[in-house]
Amino acid sequence: MSAVINKAKSQYKQALKTEFFILCLLVVGLSCWKMNLDFSFLGGALASFLPHLVFVYWIFFKKSAKNQSKMTAFYRGEGMKWLVTIILVIGCFKLIPNLDFVWFFVGYFIALFLNNMIPFVLSKHHR
């Protein structure tokens, strides 16, 4: 079982690095195209990427108590992911001046898509 978890850890490390790189490229490309939209896109992307990062850390890398079941850790990680998402979305809506909601949600959904697709593609590619 440890070999399976170690393989999943390394795949998620690679997936998070890949997603971060892709999101950075998209933000730089968007800022070259339209300067005022990059903060909206970046806010949306971070509101999706950072909670996923918290979840992956909680599930794979946090040293938890040995008597805690894996499902309990999963549900706590998912709850923390929702809480961080809500805080970041509210923070972006309140703190980013001239937030373009369309580009915010474009960034959010692209990061959400990458959160799910990159680990899937890496698992199929690294067999």
C-alpha atoms as a printed R data frame, in Angstrom:
    type eleno elety resid chain resno       x      y       z
1   ATOM     1    CA   MET     A     1   0.000  0.000   0.000
2   ATOM     2    CA   SER     A     2   2.860  2.355   0.731
3   ATOM     3    CA   ALA     A     3   4.148  2.045  -2.833
4   ATOM     4    CA   VAL     A     4   0.751  3.101  -4.195
5   ATOM     5    CA   ILE     A     5   0.613  6.129  -1.889
6   ATOM     6    CA   ASN     A     6   4.177  7.117  -2.745
7   ATOM     7    CA   LYS     A     7   3.349  6.894  -6.461
8   ATOM     8    CA   ALA     A     8   0.247  9.058  -5.927
9   ATOM     9    CA   LYS     A     9   2.299 11.584  -3.940
10  ATOM    10    CA   SER     A    10   4.858 11.927  -6.699
11  ATOM    11    CA   GLN     A    11   2.128 12.211  -9.358
12  ATOM    12    CA   TYR     A    12   0.365 14.957  -7.398
13  ATOM    13    CA   LYS     A    13   3.646 16.816  -6.885
14  ATOM    14    CA   GLN     A    14   4.199 16.733 -10.645
15  ATOM    15    CA   ALA     A    15   0.560 17.675 -11.314
16  ATOM    16    CA   LEU     A    16   0.714 20.700  -9.006
17  ATOM    17    CA   LYS     A    17   3.956 21.902 -10.577
18  ATOM    18    CA   THR     A    18   2.517 21.467 -14.064
19  ATOM    19    CA   GLU     A    19  -0.708 23.268 -13.177
20  ATOM    20    CA   PHE     A    20   1.186 26.155 -11.572
21  ATOM    21    CA   PHE     A    21   3.337 26.512 -14.703
22  ATOM    22    CA   ILE     A    22   0.300 26.454 -17.030
23  ATOM    23    CA   LEU     A    23  -1.559 29.026 -14.915
24  ATOM    24    CA   CYS     A    24   1.499 31.298 -14.870
25  ATOM    25    CA   LEU     A    25   1.745 31.091 -18.654
26  ATOM    26    CA   LEU     A    26  -1.950 31.930 -18.996
27  ATOM    27    CA   VAL     A    27  -1.659 34.929 -16.645
28  ATOM    28    CA   VAL     A    28   1.406 36.261 -18.471
29  ATOM    29    CA   GLY     A    29  -0.283 35.771 -21.851
30  ATOM    30    CA   LEU     A    30  -3.444 37.488 -20.642
31  ATOM    31    CA   SER     A    31  -1.494 40.395 -19.168
32  ATOM    32    CA   CYS     A    32   0.257 40.896 -22.515
33  ATOM    33    CA   TRP     A    33  -3.125 40.907 -24.261
34  ATOM    34    CA   LYS     A    34  -5.242 42.932 -21.800
35  ATOM    35    CA   MET     A    35  -3.491 44.326 -18.739
36  ATOM    36    CA   ASN     A    36  -6.611 45.025 -16.684
37  ATOM    37    CA   LEU     A    37  -7.955 41.449 -16.926
38  ATOM    38    CA   ASP     A    38  -4.955 39.611 -15.487
39  ATOM    39    CA   PHE     A    39  -5.834 40.276 -11.819
40  ATOM    40    CA   SER     A    40  -9.384 39.030 -12.352
41  ATOM    41    CA   PHE     A    41  -8.131 35.870 -14.055
42  ATOM    42    CA   LEU     A    42  -5.367 35.385 -11.465
43  ATOM    43    CA   GLY     A    43  -7.819 35.830  -8.588
44  ATOM    44    CA   GLY     A    44 -10.132 33.195 -10.029
45  ATOM    45    CA   ALA     A    45  -7.298 30.789 -10.764
46  ATOM    46    CA   LEU     A    46  -5.882 31.158  -7.256
47  ATOM    47    CA   ALA     A    47  -9.340 30.750  -5.700
48  ATOM    48    CA   SER     A    48  -9.407 27.287  -7.283
49  ATOM    49    CA   PHE     A    49  -5.726 26.272  -7.208
50  ATOM    50    CA   LEU     A    50  -4.869 27.165  -3.600
51  ATOM    51    CA   PRO     A    51  -7.731 25.172  -2.014
52  ATOM    52    CA   HIS     A    52  -6.735 22.183  -4.150
53  ATOM    53    CA   LEU     A    53  -3.168 22.631  -2.909
54  ATOM    54    CA   VAL     A    54  -4.432 22.643   0.705
55  ATOM    55    CA   PHE     A    55  -6.449 19.476   0.036
56  ATOM    56    CA   VAL     A    56  -3.526 17.596  -1.536
57  ATOM    57    CA   TYR     A    57  -1.247 18.642   1.323
58  ATOM    58    CA   TRP     A    58  -3.804 17.516   3.902
59  ATOM    59    CA   ILE     A    59  -4.359 14.119   2.277
60  ATOM    60    CA   PHE     A    60  -0.827 13.170   1.205
61  ATOM    61    CA   PHE     A    61   1.755 15.183   3.101
62  ATOM    62    CA   LYS     A    62   0.405 16.082   6.551
63  ATOM    63    CA   LYS     A    63   1.502 13.788   9.329
64  ATOM    64    CA   SER     A    64  -1.775 13.033  11.075
65  ATOM    65    CA   ALA     A    65  -2.597 10.910  14.071
66  ATOM    66    CA   LYS     A    66  -2.311  7.178  13.389
67  ATOM    67    CA   ASN     A    67  -5.762  6.390  14.749
68  ATOM    68    CA   GLN     A    68  -7.447  8.779  12.320
69  ATOM    69    CA   SER     A    69  -9.029  6.915   9.427
70  ATOM    70    CA   LYS     A    70  -8.271  7.798   5.829
71  ATOM    71    CA   MET     A    71 -11.904  8.736   5.213
72  ATOM    72    CA   THR     A    72 -11.879 11.138   8.167
73  ATOM    73    CA   ALA     A    73  -8.762 12.797   6.770
74  ATOM    74    CA   PHE     A    74 -10.402 12.966   3.350
75  ATOM    75    CA   TYR     A    75 -13.567 14.626   4.682
76  ATOM    76    CA   ARG     A    76 -11.591 17.088   6.792
77  ATOM    77    CA   GLY     A    77  -9.430 17.949   3.799
78  ATOM    78    CA   GLU     A    78 -12.516 18.447   1.645
79  ATOM    79    CA   GLY     A    79 -14.086 20.679   4.313
80  ATOM    80    CA   MET     A    80 -10.925 22.756   4.517
81  ATOM    81    CA   LYS     A    81 -10.905 23.010   0.722
82  ATOM    82    CA   TRP     A    82 -14.444 24.428   0.721
83  ATOM    83    CA   LEU     A    83 -13.635 26.860   3.535
84  ATOM    84    CA   VAL     A    84 -10.500 28.169   1.808
85  ATOM    85    CA   THR     A    85 -12.416 28.472  -1.482
86  ATOM    86    CA   ILE     A    86 -15.192 30.521   0.134
87  ATOM    87    CA   ILE     A    87 -12.701 32.803   1.889
88  ATOM    88    CA   LEU     A    88 -10.692 33.376  -1.293
89  ATOM    89    CA   VAL     A    89 -13.733 34.054  -3.484
90  ATOM    90    CA   ILE     A    90 -15.140 36.552  -0.979
91  ATOM    91    CA   GLY     A    91 -11.682 38.107  -0.593
92  ATOM    92    CA   CYS     A    92 -11.308 38.514  -4.352
93  ATOM    93    CA   PHE     A    93 -14.769 40.040  -4.689
94  ATOM    94    CA   LYS     A    94 -14.039 42.526  -1.903
95  ATOM    95    CA   LEU     A    95 -10.355 43.329  -2.481
96  ATOM    96    CA   ILE     A    96  -9.722 43.339  -6.246
97  ATOM    97    CA   PRO     A    97 -10.733 46.708  -7.652
98  ATOM    98    CA   ASN     A    98 -12.551 46.603 -10.998
99  ATOM    99    CA   LEU     A    99 -12.929 42.825 -10.836
100 ATOM   100    CA   ASP     A   100 -14.174 41.453 -14.141
101 ATOM   101    CA   PHE     A   101 -16.445 38.605 -13.023
102 ATOM   102    CA   VAL     A   102 -16.352 36.838 -16.384
103 ATOM   103    CA   TRP     A   103 -12.549 36.603 -16.370
104 ATOM   104    CA   PHE     A   104 -12.562 35.708 -12.677
105 ATOM   105    CA   PHE     A   105 -14.761 32.693 -13.364
106 ATOM   106    CA   VAL     A   106 -12.825 31.825 -16.534
107 ATOM   107    CA   GLY     A   107  -9.689 31.606 -14.368
108 ATOM   108    CA   TYR     A   108 -11.573 29.699 -11.675
109 ATOM   109    CA   PHE     A   109 -12.980 27.094 -14.050
110 ATOM   110    CA   ILE     A   110  -9.734 26.666 -15.999
111 ATOM   111    CA   ALA     A   111  -7.882 25.982 -12.740
112 ATOM   112    CA   LEU     A   112 -10.691 23.669 -11.619
113 ATOM   113    CA   PHE     A   113 -10.448 21.805 -14.928
114 ATOM   114    CA   LEU     A   114  -6.666 21.519 -14.570
115 ATOM   115    CA   ASN     A   115  -7.059 20.318 -10.947
116 ATOM   116    CA   ASN     A   116  -8.914 17.298 -12.280
117 ATOM   117    CA   MET     A   117  -7.369 16.647 -15.689
118 ATOM   118    CA   ILE     A   118  -3.638 16.898 -15.010
119 ATOM   119    CA   PRO     A   119  -3.565 14.085 -12.385
120 ATOM   120    CA   PHE     A   120  -5.750 11.968 -14.683
121 ATOM   121    CA   VAL     A   121  -3.461 12.521 -17.672
122 ATOM   122    CA   LEU     A   122  -0.346 11.860 -15.588
123 ATOM   123    CA   SER     A   123  -1.802  8.621 -14.224
124 ATOM   124    CA   LYS     A   124  -2.556  7.393 -17.760
125 ATOM   125    CA   HIS     A   125   0.780  8.560 -19.118
126 ATOM   126    CA   HIS     A   126   3.019  7.086 -16.374
127 ATOM   127    CA   ARG     A   127   1.836  3.476 -16.442
